[in-house]
PDB file of C-alpha atoms and ligand atoms in Angstrom:
ATOM      1  CA  MET A   1      -5.038  15.378 -16.281  1.00 47.00           C
ATOM      2  CA  ALA A   2      -6.837  13.467 -13.347  1.00 60.00           C
ATOM      3  CA  ARG A   3      -4.638  10.793 -10.962  1.00 77.00           C
ATOM      4  CA  LYS A   4      -5.774   6.921 -12.086  1.00 89.00           C
ATOM      5  CA  ARG A   5      -7.224   5.221  -9.084  1.00 96.00           C
ATOM      6  CA  LEU A   6      -4.824   2.347  -7.554  1.00 97.00           C
ATOM      7  CA  VAL A   7      -6.063  -0.992  -6.087  1.00 98.00           C
ATOM      8  CA  VAL A   8      -3.205  -2.771  -4.155  1.00 98.00           C
ATOM      9  CA  GLY A   9      -4.100  -6.527  -3.123  1.00 98.00           C
ATOM     10  CA  ASN A  10      -1.410  -7.069  -0.148  1.00 98.00           C
ATOM     11  CA  TRP A  11      -1.737 -11.400  -0.299  1.00 98.00           C
ATOM     12  CA  LYS A  12      -0.110 -11.151   3.017  1.00 98.00           C
ATOM     13  CA  SER A  13       0.496 -14.785   4.087  1.00 98.00           C
ATOM     14  CA  TYR A  14      -2.972 -16.144   3.123  1.00 98.00           C
ATOM     15  CA  ILE A  15      -1.892 -17.481  -0.148  1.00 98.00           C
ATOM     16  CA  GLU A  16       0.756 -20.497   0.268  1.00 98.00           C
ATOM     17  CA  SER A  17       0.495 -22.637  -2.984  1.00 97.00           C
ATOM     18  CA  PRO A  18       2.130 -21.777  -6.501  1.00 97.00           C
ATOM     19  CA  SER A  19      -0.862 -23.021  -7.757  1.00 97.00           C
ATOM     20  CA  GLU A  20      -3.634 -20.988  -5.886  1.00 98.00           C
ATOM     21  CA  ALA A  21      -0.929 -17.963  -6.721  1.00 98.00           C
ATOM     22  CA  HIS A  22      -0.735 -18.676 -10.256  1.00 98.00           C
ATOM     23  CA  ALA A  23      -4.572 -19.033 -10.823  1.00 98.00           C
ATOM     24  CA  LEU A  24      -5.847 -16.007  -8.639  1.00 98.00           C
ATOM     25  CA  ALA A  25      -3.057 -13.690 -11.016  1.00 98.00           C
ATOM     26  CA  LEU A  26      -4.325 -15.613 -14.180  1.00 97.00           C
ATOM     27  CA  ALA A  27      -8.224 -14.623 -13.446  1.00 96.00           C
ATOM     28  CA  LEU A  28      -7.179 -11.157 -12.252  1.00 97.00           C
ATOM     29  CA  ARG A  29      -5.043 -11.001 -15.826  1.00 95.00           C
ATOM     30  CA  ARG A  30      -8.172 -11.691 -17.657  1.00 93.00           C
ATOM     31  CA  LYS A  31     -10.467  -9.405 -16.213  1.00 89.00           C
ATOM     32  CA  ALA A  32      -7.617  -6.260 -16.058  1.00 79.00           C
ATOM     33  CA  ARG A  33      -7.826  -4.919 -19.279  1.00 78.00           C
ATOM     34  CA  ALA A  34     -12.197  -4.539 -18.850  1.00 78.00           C
ATOM     35  CA  LEU A  35     -10.896  -2.114 -16.237  1.00 79.00           C
ATOM     36  CA  PRO A  36      -9.184   0.724 -17.975  1.00 78.00           C
ATOM     37  CA  GLY A  37      -9.068   4.067 -15.130  1.00 85.00           C
ATOM     38  CA  VAL A  38      -7.946   1.530 -12.729  1.00 94.00           C
ATOM     39  CA  GLU A  39      -4.327   0.624 -12.094  1.00 96.00           C
ATOM     40  CA  VAL A  40      -3.873  -2.486  -9.791  1.00 97.00           C
ATOM     41  CA  TRP A  41      -1.214  -3.963  -7.909  1.00 98.00           C
ATOM     42  CA  LEU A  42      -0.157  -7.114  -6.135  1.00 98.00           C
ATOM     43  CA  ALA A  43       2.019  -7.643  -3.393  1.00 98.00           C
ATOM     44  CA  PRO A  44       2.662 -12.165  -3.265  1.00 98.00           C
ATOM     45  CA  PRO A  45       4.306 -13.474  -0.855  1.00 98.00           C
ATOM     46  CA  TYR A  46       8.779 -13.792  -1.737  1.00 98.00           C
ATOM     47  CA  PRO A  47       8.820 -16.781  -2.707  1.00 98.00           C
ATOM     48  CA  LEU A  48       5.405 -16.560  -5.099  1.00 98.00           C
ATOM     49  CA  LEU A  49       6.447 -13.103  -6.332  1.00 98.00           C
ATOM     50  CA  PRO A  50       8.145 -14.448  -9.318  1.00 98.00           C
ATOM     51  CA  ALA A  51       5.858 -16.839 -10.628  1.00 97.00           C
ATOM     52  CA  VAL A  52       3.327 -14.234 -10.105  1.00 98.00           C
ATOM     53  CA  ALA A  53       5.486 -11.886 -12.107  1.00 98.00           C
ATOM     54  CA  GLU A  54       6.093 -14.157 -14.982  1.00 97.00           C
ATOM     55  CA  VAL A  55       2.073 -14.532 -15.085  1.00 97.00           C
ATOM     56  CA  LEU A  56       1.297 -10.875 -15.394  1.00 97.00           C
ATOM     57  CA  GLU A  57       4.167 -10.174 -17.744  1.00 94.00           C
ATOM     58  CA  SER A  58       2.868  -7.707 -20.271  1.00 90.00           C
ATOM     59  CA  SER A  59      -0.224  -7.430 -18.727  1.00 93.00           C
ATOM     60  CA  PRO A  60      -0.797  -3.942 -16.818  1.00 93.00           C
ATOM     61  CA  ILE A  61      -1.078  -5.354 -13.453  1.00 96.00           C
ATOM     62  CA  LYS A  62       2.726  -4.488 -11.448  1.00 97.00           C
ATOM     63  CA  VAL A  63       4.047  -6.675  -9.048  1.00 98.00           C
ATOM     64  CA  GLY A  64       5.585  -5.790  -5.592  1.00 98.00           C
ATOM     65  CA  ALA A  65       6.843  -6.795  -2.593  1.00 98.00           C
ATOM     66  CA  GLN A  66       4.705  -7.127   0.785  1.00 98.00           C
ATOM     67  CA  ALA A  67       8.407  -5.924   2.785  1.00 98.00           C
ATOM     68  CA  LEU A  68      12.419  -5.472   2.219  1.00 98.00           C
ATOM     69  CA  SER A  69      15.425  -5.429   3.938  1.00 98.00           C
ATOM     70  CA  ALA A  70      16.682  -2.228   5.377  1.00 98.00           C
ATOM     71  CA  SER A  71      20.362  -3.470   4.105  1.00 98.00           C
ATOM     72  CA  PRO A  72      21.903  -4.079   0.642  1.00 97.00           C
ATOM     73  CA  GLY A  73      22.562  -7.960   0.227  1.00 97.00           C
ATOM     74  CA  GLY A  74      25.297  -8.867   2.549  1.00 97.00           C
ATOM     75  CA  LYS A  75      25.665 -11.160   5.492  1.00 98.00           C
ATOM     76  CA  HIS A  76      22.382 -10.759   6.499  1.00 97.00           C
ATOM     77  CA  THR A  77      20.973 -14.106   7.004  1.00 98.00           C
ATOM     78  CA  GLY A  78      17.243 -14.689   5.971  1.00 97.00           C
ATOM     79  CA  GLU A  79      16.746 -11.282   4.553  1.00 98.00           C
ATOM     80  CA  VAL A  80      15.497 -10.171   1.076  1.00 98.00           C
ATOM     81  CA  SER A  81      17.323  -6.827  -0.715  1.00 98.00           C
ATOM     82  CA  ALA A  82      15.613  -4.199  -3.140  1.00 98.00           C
ATOM     83  CA  ASN A  83      17.867  -5.718  -5.762  1.00 98.00           C
ATOM     84  CA  MET A  84      16.770  -9.035  -5.223  1.00 98.00           C
ATOM     85  CA  LEU A  85      13.424  -7.721  -5.761  1.00 98.00           C
ATOM     86  CA  LYS A  86      13.581  -5.984  -8.964  1.00 98.00           C
ATOM     87  CA  GLN A  87      15.560  -8.727 -10.619  1.00 98.00           C
ATOM     88  CA  VAL A  88      12.199 -11.347  -9.400  1.00 98.00           C
ATOM     89  CA  GLY A  89      10.380  -8.599 -11.313  1.00 98.00           C
ATOM     90  CA  ALA A  90       8.985  -6.571  -8.522  1.00 98.00           C
ATOM     91  CA  GLN A  91       8.051  -2.739  -9.033  1.00 98.00           C
ATOM     92  CA  PHE A  92       7.403  -1.771  -5.876  1.00 98.00           C
ATOM     93  CA  ALA A  93       7.634  -2.551  -2.304  1.00 98.00           C
ATOM     94  CA  LEU A  94       5.614  -2.005   0.821  1.00 98.00           C
ATOM     95  CA  VAL A  95       7.260  -0.385   3.328  1.00 98.00           C
ATOM     96  CA  GLY A  96       6.201  -0.084   7.502  1.00 98.00           C
ATOM     97  CA  HIS A  97       3.482  -2.116   7.165  1.00 98.00           C
ATOM     98  CA  SER A  98       1.767  -2.521  10.226  1.00 98.00           C
ATOM     99  CA  GLU A  99       2.928  -5.946  10.648  1.00 98.00           C
ATOM    100  CA  ARG A 100       5.954  -5.990  10.396  1.00 98.00           C
ATOM    101  CA  ARG A 101       6.207  -2.661  12.750  1.00 98.00           C
ATOM    102  CA  ALA A 102       4.909  -5.255  15.122  1.00 97.00           C
ATOM    103  CA  GLN A 103       8.023  -7.211  14.881  1.00 96.00           C
ATOM    104  CA  GLY A 104       9.506  -4.545  16.176  1.00 96.00           C
ATOM    105  CA  GLU A 105      10.576  -2.452  12.936  1.00 97.00           C
ATOM    106  CA  GLY A 106      10.671   1.181  13.801  1.00 97.00           C
ATOM    107  CA  ASP A 107      10.508   4.355  12.281  1.00 97.00           C
ATOM    108  CA  GLU A 108      14.249   4.755  11.231  1.00 97.00           C
ATOM    109  CA  GLN A 109      14.237   1.071   9.800  1.00 98.00           C
ATOM    110  CA  VAL A 110      11.217   1.644   7.721  1.00 98.00           C
ATOM    111  CA  ARG A 111      13.357   4.769   6.301  1.00 98.00           C
ATOM    112  CA  ALA A 112      16.450   2.688   5.588  1.00 98.00           C
ATOM    113  CA  GLN A 113      13.603   0.134   3.529  1.00 98.00           C
ATOM    114  CA  LEU A 114      12.220   2.766   1.904  1.00 98.00           C
ATOM    115  CA  LEU A 115      15.661   4.423   0.625  1.00 98.00           C
ATOM    116  CA  GLN A 116      16.981   0.583  -0.378  1.00 98.00           C
ATOM    117  CA  ALA A 117      13.356   0.728  -2.148  1.00 98.00           C
ATOM    118  CA  LEU A 118      14.178   3.778  -4.046  1.00 98.00           C
ATOM    119  CA  GLN A 119      17.618   2.969  -5.065  1.00 98.00           C
ATOM    120  CA  ALA A 120      16.823  -0.020  -6.563  1.00 98.00           C
ATOM    121  CA  LYS A 121      14.039   2.129  -8.350  1.00 98.00           C
ATOM    122  CA  LEU A 122      11.486   0.190  -6.768  1.00 98.00           C
ATOM    123  CA  THR A 123       8.304   2.654  -5.673  1.00 98.00           C
ATOM    124  CA  ALA A 124       8.186   2.905  -2.184  1.00 98.00           C
ATOM    125  CA  VAL A 125       4.604   2.051  -0.480  1.00 98.00           C
ATOM    126  CA  LEU A 126       5.366   3.780   2.454  1.00 98.00           C
ATOM    127  CA  CYS A 127       2.525   2.634   5.375  1.00 98.00           C
ATOM    128  CA  VAL A 128       1.133   4.771   8.564  1.00 98.00           C
ATOM    129  CA  GLY A 129      -1.482   3.915  10.839  1.00 98.00           C
ATOM    130  CA  GLU A 130      -2.156   4.920  14.322  1.00 97.00           C
ATOM    131  CA  HIS A 131      -3.154   2.265  17.161  1.00 96.00           C
ATOM    132  CA  GLU A 132      -5.933   3.982  18.210  1.00 94.00           C
ATOM    133  CA  ARG A 133      -7.776   7.197  18.086  1.00 91.00           C
ATOM    134  CA  LEU A 134      -7.508   9.258  20.501  1.00 87.00           C
ATOM    135  CA  GLN A 135      -9.853  11.867  22.027  1.00 85.00           C
ATOM    136  CA  ASP A 136      -7.047  14.686  22.235  1.00 91.00           C
ATOM    137  CA  GLY A 137      -6.256  13.727  18.743  1.00 88.00           C
ATOM    138  CA  SER A 138      -2.608  12.736  19.354  1.00 93.00           C
ATOM    139  CA  HIS A 139      -3.051  10.343  16.611  1.00 96.00           C
ATOM    140  CA  PHE A 140      -2.344  12.963  14.186  1.00 97.00           C
ATOM    141  CA  SER A 141       1.117  13.311  15.097  1.00 96.00           C
ATOM    142  CA  PHE A 142       1.819  10.254  15.609  1.00 97.00           C
ATOM    143  CA  ILE A 143       1.208   9.782  11.699  1.00 98.00           C
ATOM    144  CA  GLU A 144       2.983  13.121  11.354  1.00 98.00           C
ATOM    145  CA  ARG A 145       5.633  11.518  13.236  1.00 98.00           C
ATOM    146  CA  GLN A 146       5.940   8.330  11.169  1.00 98.00           C
ATOM    147  CA  LEU A 147       5.628  10.406   7.497  1.00 98.00           C
ATOM    148  CA  VAL A 148       8.462  13.039   8.250  1.00 98.00           C
ATOM    149  CA  VAL A 149      10.782  10.373   9.575  1.00 98.00           C
ATOM    150  CA  ALA A 150      10.247   8.386   6.601  1.00 98.00           C
ATOM    151  CA  LEU A 151      10.137  11.117   4.084  1.00 97.00           C
ATOM    152  CA  ASP A 152      12.027  14.054   5.527  1.00 95.00           C
ATOM    153  CA  ALA A 153      14.976  15.650   2.647  1.00 93.00           C
ATOM    154  CA  LEU A 154      13.865  13.035   0.039  1.00 95.00           C
ATOM    155  CA  PRO A 155      14.805  14.052  -3.561  1.00 92.00           C
ATOM    156  CA  PRO A 156      11.306  15.620  -4.977  1.00 87.00           C
ATOM    157  CA  LYS A 157      11.012  12.976  -7.800  1.00 92.00           C
ATOM    158  CA  ALA A 158      11.269  10.102  -5.423  1.00 96.00           C
ATOM    159  CA  LYS A 159       8.516   7.339  -6.019  1.00 97.00           C
ATOM    160  CA  VAL A 160       6.553   7.406  -3.106  1.00 98.00           C
ATOM    161  CA  ILE A 161       2.933   6.524  -2.447  1.00 98.00           C
ATOM    162  CA  VAL A 162       1.782   7.061   1.252  1.00 98.00           C
ATOM    163  CA  ALA A 163      -1.132   4.106   2.501  1.00 98.00           C
ATOM    164  CA  TYR A 164      -3.013   5.056   5.705  1.00 98.00           C
ATOM    165  CA  GLU A 165      -3.729   2.223   7.554  1.00 98.00           C
ATOM    166  CA  PRO A 166      -5.170   2.565  10.807  1.00 97.00           C
ATOM    167  CA  VAL A 167      -4.419  -0.790  12.715  1.00 97.00           C
ATOM    168  CA  TRP A 168      -7.495  -0.646  14.616  1.00 96.00           C
ATOM    169  CA  ALA A 169      -9.045  -1.046  11.258  1.00 96.00           C
ATOM    170  CA  ILE A 170      -7.212  -4.107   9.878  1.00 96.00           C
ATOM    171  CA  GLY A 171      -8.367  -7.035   9.063  1.00 94.00           C
ATOM    172  CA  LYS A 172     -12.053  -6.954  10.217  1.00 95.00           C
ATOM    173  CA  SER A 173     -15.461  -5.924   7.823  1.00 93.00           C
ATOM    174  CA  ALA A 174     -16.377  -3.267   5.885  1.00 94.00           C
ATOM    175  CA  GLU A 175     -18.652  -1.942   8.788  1.00 92.00           C
ATOM    176  CA  GLU A 176     -15.964  -1.656  11.537  1.00 90.00           C
ATOM    177  CA  ALA A 177     -13.679   0.350   8.878  1.00 89.00           C
ATOM    178  CA  MET A 178     -13.014   3.763   8.791  1.00 95.00           C
ATOM    179  CA  GLN A 179     -15.904   6.346   8.164  1.00 96.00           C
ATOM    180  CA  PRO A 180     -15.231   8.408   4.944  1.00 97.00           C
ATOM    181  CA  GLN A 181     -15.586  11.378   6.941  1.00 97.00           C
ATOM    182  CA  ASP A 182     -13.285  10.269   9.044  1.00 96.00           C
ATOM    183  CA  LEU A 183     -10.919   9.255   6.562  1.00 97.00           C
ATOM    184  CA  GLU A 184     -11.008  12.852   4.702  1.00 98.00           C
ATOM    185  CA  GLN A 185      -9.657  14.713   8.254  1.00 97.00           C
ATOM    186  CA  MET A 186      -6.831  12.126   7.912  1.00 97.00           C
ATOM    187  CA  ALA A 187      -6.486  12.062   4.410  1.00 98.00           C
ATOM    188  CA  ILE A 188      -6.208  15.950   4.298  1.00 98.00           C
ATOM    189  CA  PHE A 189      -3.962  16.534   7.463  1.00 98.00           C
ATOM    190  CA  ILE A 190      -1.573  13.681   5.724  1.00 98.00           C
ATOM    191  CA  ARG A 191      -1.306  16.276   2.323  1.00 98.00           C
ATOM    192  CA  LYS A 192      -0.730  19.195   4.405  1.00 97.00           C
ATOM    193  CA  THR A 193       2.190  16.842   5.907  1.00 98.00           C
ATOM    194  CA  LEU A 194       3.608  15.943   2.678  1.00 97.00           C
ATOM    195  CA  VAL A 195       3.518  19.303   1.223  1.00 97.00           C
ATOM    196  CA  GLU A 196       5.254  20.568   4.312  1.00 96.00           C
ATOM    197  CA  THR A 197       7.499  17.769   4.365  1.00 96.00           C
ATOM    198  CA  LEU A 198       8.883  17.730   0.857  1.00 94.00           C
ATOM    199  CA  ASP A 199       9.149  20.527  -2.329  1.00 88.00           C
ATOM    200  CA  ARG A 200       5.059  21.464  -2.366  1.00 93.00           C
ATOM    201  CA  SER A 201       4.379  20.100  -5.771  1.00 93.00           C
ATOM    202  CA  ALA A 202       5.892  16.665  -4.929  1.00 94.00           C
ATOM    203  CA  GLY A 203       3.870  16.502  -1.904  1.00 96.00           C
ATOM    204  CA  LEU A 204       0.510  17.502  -3.942  1.00 96.00           C
ATOM    205  CA  LYS A 205       1.428  14.546  -6.117  1.00 96.00           C
ATOM    206  CA  ILE A 206       2.394  11.629  -3.713  1.00 97.00           C
ATOM    207  CA  PRO A 207      -0.987   9.313  -4.093  1.00 97.00           C
ATOM    208  CA  ILE A 208      -2.900   8.925  -0.713  1.00 98.00           C
ATOM    209  CA  LEU A 209      -4.147   5.178  -0.387  1.00 98.00           C
ATOM    210  CA  TYR A 210      -6.358   3.596   2.575  1.00 98.00           C
ATOM    211  CA  GLY A 211      -5.877   0.674   3.728  1.00 98.00           C
ATOM    212  CA  GLY A 212      -8.179  -1.310   6.900  1.00 97.00           C
ATOM    213  CA  SER A 213     -11.437  -3.427   5.642  1.00 96.00           C
ATOM    214  CA  VAL A 214     -11.818  -2.388   2.488  1.00 97.00           C
ATOM    215  CA  GLU A 215     -14.656  -4.473   0.522  1.00 97.00           C
ATOM    216  CA  SER A 216     -16.806  -3.982  -2.255  1.00 96.00           C
ATOM    217  CA  ALA A 217     -19.873  -2.862   0.557  1.00 96.00           C
ATOM    218  CA  ASN A 218     -17.415   0.634   1.440  1.00 97.00           C
ATOM    219  CA  THR A 219     -15.189   0.872  -1.348  1.00 97.00           C
ATOM    220  CA  HIS A 220     -17.861   3.420  -3.201  1.00 96.00           C
ATOM    221  CA  ALA A 221     -18.381   5.711   0.189  1.00 97.00           C
ATOM    222  CA  LEU A 222     -14.465   5.894   1.023  1.00 97.00           C
ATOM    223  CA  LEU A 223     -13.470   6.683  -2.174  1.00 96.00           C
ATOM    224  CA  ILE A 224     -15.629   9.374  -2.779  1.00 95.00           C
ATOM    225  CA  GLY A 225     -16.250  10.800   1.122  1.00 97.00           C
ATOM    226  CA  GLY A 226     -12.871   9.797   1.782  1.00 97.00           C
ATOM    227  CA  GLY A 227     -10.726  11.896  -0.070  1.00 96.00           C
ATOM    228  CA  VAL A 228      -7.872   9.425  -1.661  1.00 97.00           C
ATOM    229  CA  ASN A 229      -6.338   8.185  -4.372  1.00 97.00           C
ATOM    230  CA  GLY A 230      -7.269   4.515  -4.099  1.00 98.00           C
ATOM    231  CA  PHE A 231      -7.042   1.652  -1.949  1.00 98.00           C
ATOM    232  CA  LEU A 232      -4.761  -1.101   0.005  1.00 98.00           C
ATOM    233  CA  VAL A 233      -6.581  -4.279   0.203  1.00 98.00           C
ATOM    234  CA  GLY A 234      -6.106  -7.586   2.497  1.00 98.00           C
ATOM    235  CA  HIS A 235      -8.021 -10.104   2.959  1.00 97.00           C
ATOM    236  CA  ALA A 236     -10.995  -9.011   0.209  1.00 98.00           C
ATOM    237  CA  SER A 237      -7.723  -9.193  -2.375  1.00 98.00           C
ATOM    238  CA  VAL A 238      -7.177 -12.845  -2.225  1.00 98.00           C
ATOM    239  CA  GLU A 239     -10.442 -14.305  -4.296  1.00 97.00           C
ATOM    240  CA  ALA A 240     -10.447 -13.137  -7.928  1.00 97.00           C
ATOM    241  CA  GLU A 241     -14.182 -12.053  -7.129  1.00 96.00           C
ATOM    242  CA  PRO A 242     -14.455  -9.817  -4.497  1.00 97.00           C
ATOM    243  CA  PHE A 243     -11.289  -8.382  -5.281  1.00 97.00           C
ATOM    244  CA  LEU A 244     -12.901  -7.658  -9.330  1.00 96.00           C
ATOM    245  CA  GLU A 245     -15.949  -6.522  -7.437  1.00 96.00           C
ATOM    246  CA  ILE A 246     -13.458  -3.169  -5.621  1.00 97.00           C
ATOM    247  CA  ILE A 247     -11.735  -2.679  -8.446  1.00 96.00           C
ATOM    248  CA  LYS A 248     -14.717  -1.870 -10.600  1.00 94.00           C
ATOM    249  CA  ALA A 249     -16.292   0.680  -7.497  1.00 95.00           C
ATOM    250  CA  CYS A 250     -13.211   2.590  -8.379  1.00 94.00           C
ATOM    251  CA  LYS A 251     -13.983   3.071 -11.788  1.00 86.00           C
TER     252      LYS A 251
HETATM  253  C1  PEP B 301      -3.932  -4.476   5.302  1.00 94.91           C
HETATM  254  O1  PEP B 301      -3.498  -4.811   6.011  1.00 94.91           O
HETATM  255  O2  PEP B 301      -2.634  -3.821   4.322  1.00 94.91           O
HETATM  256  C2  PEP B 301      -5.319  -4.689   5.135  1.00 94.91           C
HETATM  257  C3  PEP B 301      -5.608  -3.971   4.169  1.00 94.91           C
HETATM  258  O3  PEP B 301      -6.004  -5.328   5.609  1.00 94.91           O
HETATM  259  P1  PEP B 301      -7.186  -5.703   5.784  1.00 94.91           P
HETATM  260  O4  PEP B 301      -8.046  -5.296   4.264  1.00 94.91           O
HETATM  261  O5  PEP B 301      -7.584  -7.421   5.594  1.00 94.91           O
HETATM  262  O6  PEP B 301      -7.976  -4.957   6.384  1.00 94.91           O
END
């Protein structure tokens, strides 16, 4: 059976008020049923997550977190544990987003976060991405290391999704995003690395998403030419209409 396409909206800190979050979740809930064949997940900021999860209860849209602690609950001021997230309605968590790595989170910490997510039965959306594309191709080994450190020796049934997000392409416009042929090359490389790092059938099953300036203008070309299973969308996910256009283009 063909794998359903997946579109994950990362609201980052763009949405700051409960009323805005409520209105956006409601608008998406109303339209989501008309878009079969595409799974939609949303990652609101922590304080807004429980309210968004409530609006989307009994809707096919899943809610998750943008980050999580590398430790279980305990004496960790300001941290948000996987178990807390699970109990307020999260079903997945992003781990290793480049905007978190830029705050100093390293590969080992990302692995610890991923393991925390899995033990709480949250799907881990592992974000990887190079800062620049280098002539000598060393950005491939950079991505390989991020994948291998995070995923080495995981059980074959671990619920993981890989989001490839080249840092240089994030937060720009469709014109500056990655080109489909370059994405396809990287998607093949990521698939090969997954198969070599995990059990072969697990490596073949893990969905690969692309993130980095996905807008309605480039969605179709990236999907068809890029060889990915869906998208992680930042700025174009925080208003209903542009986000719905992207979802429709994935049908
Ligand atoms: C992101 O940072 O996860 C992202 C995909 O952002 P944008 O779509 O704004 O490039």
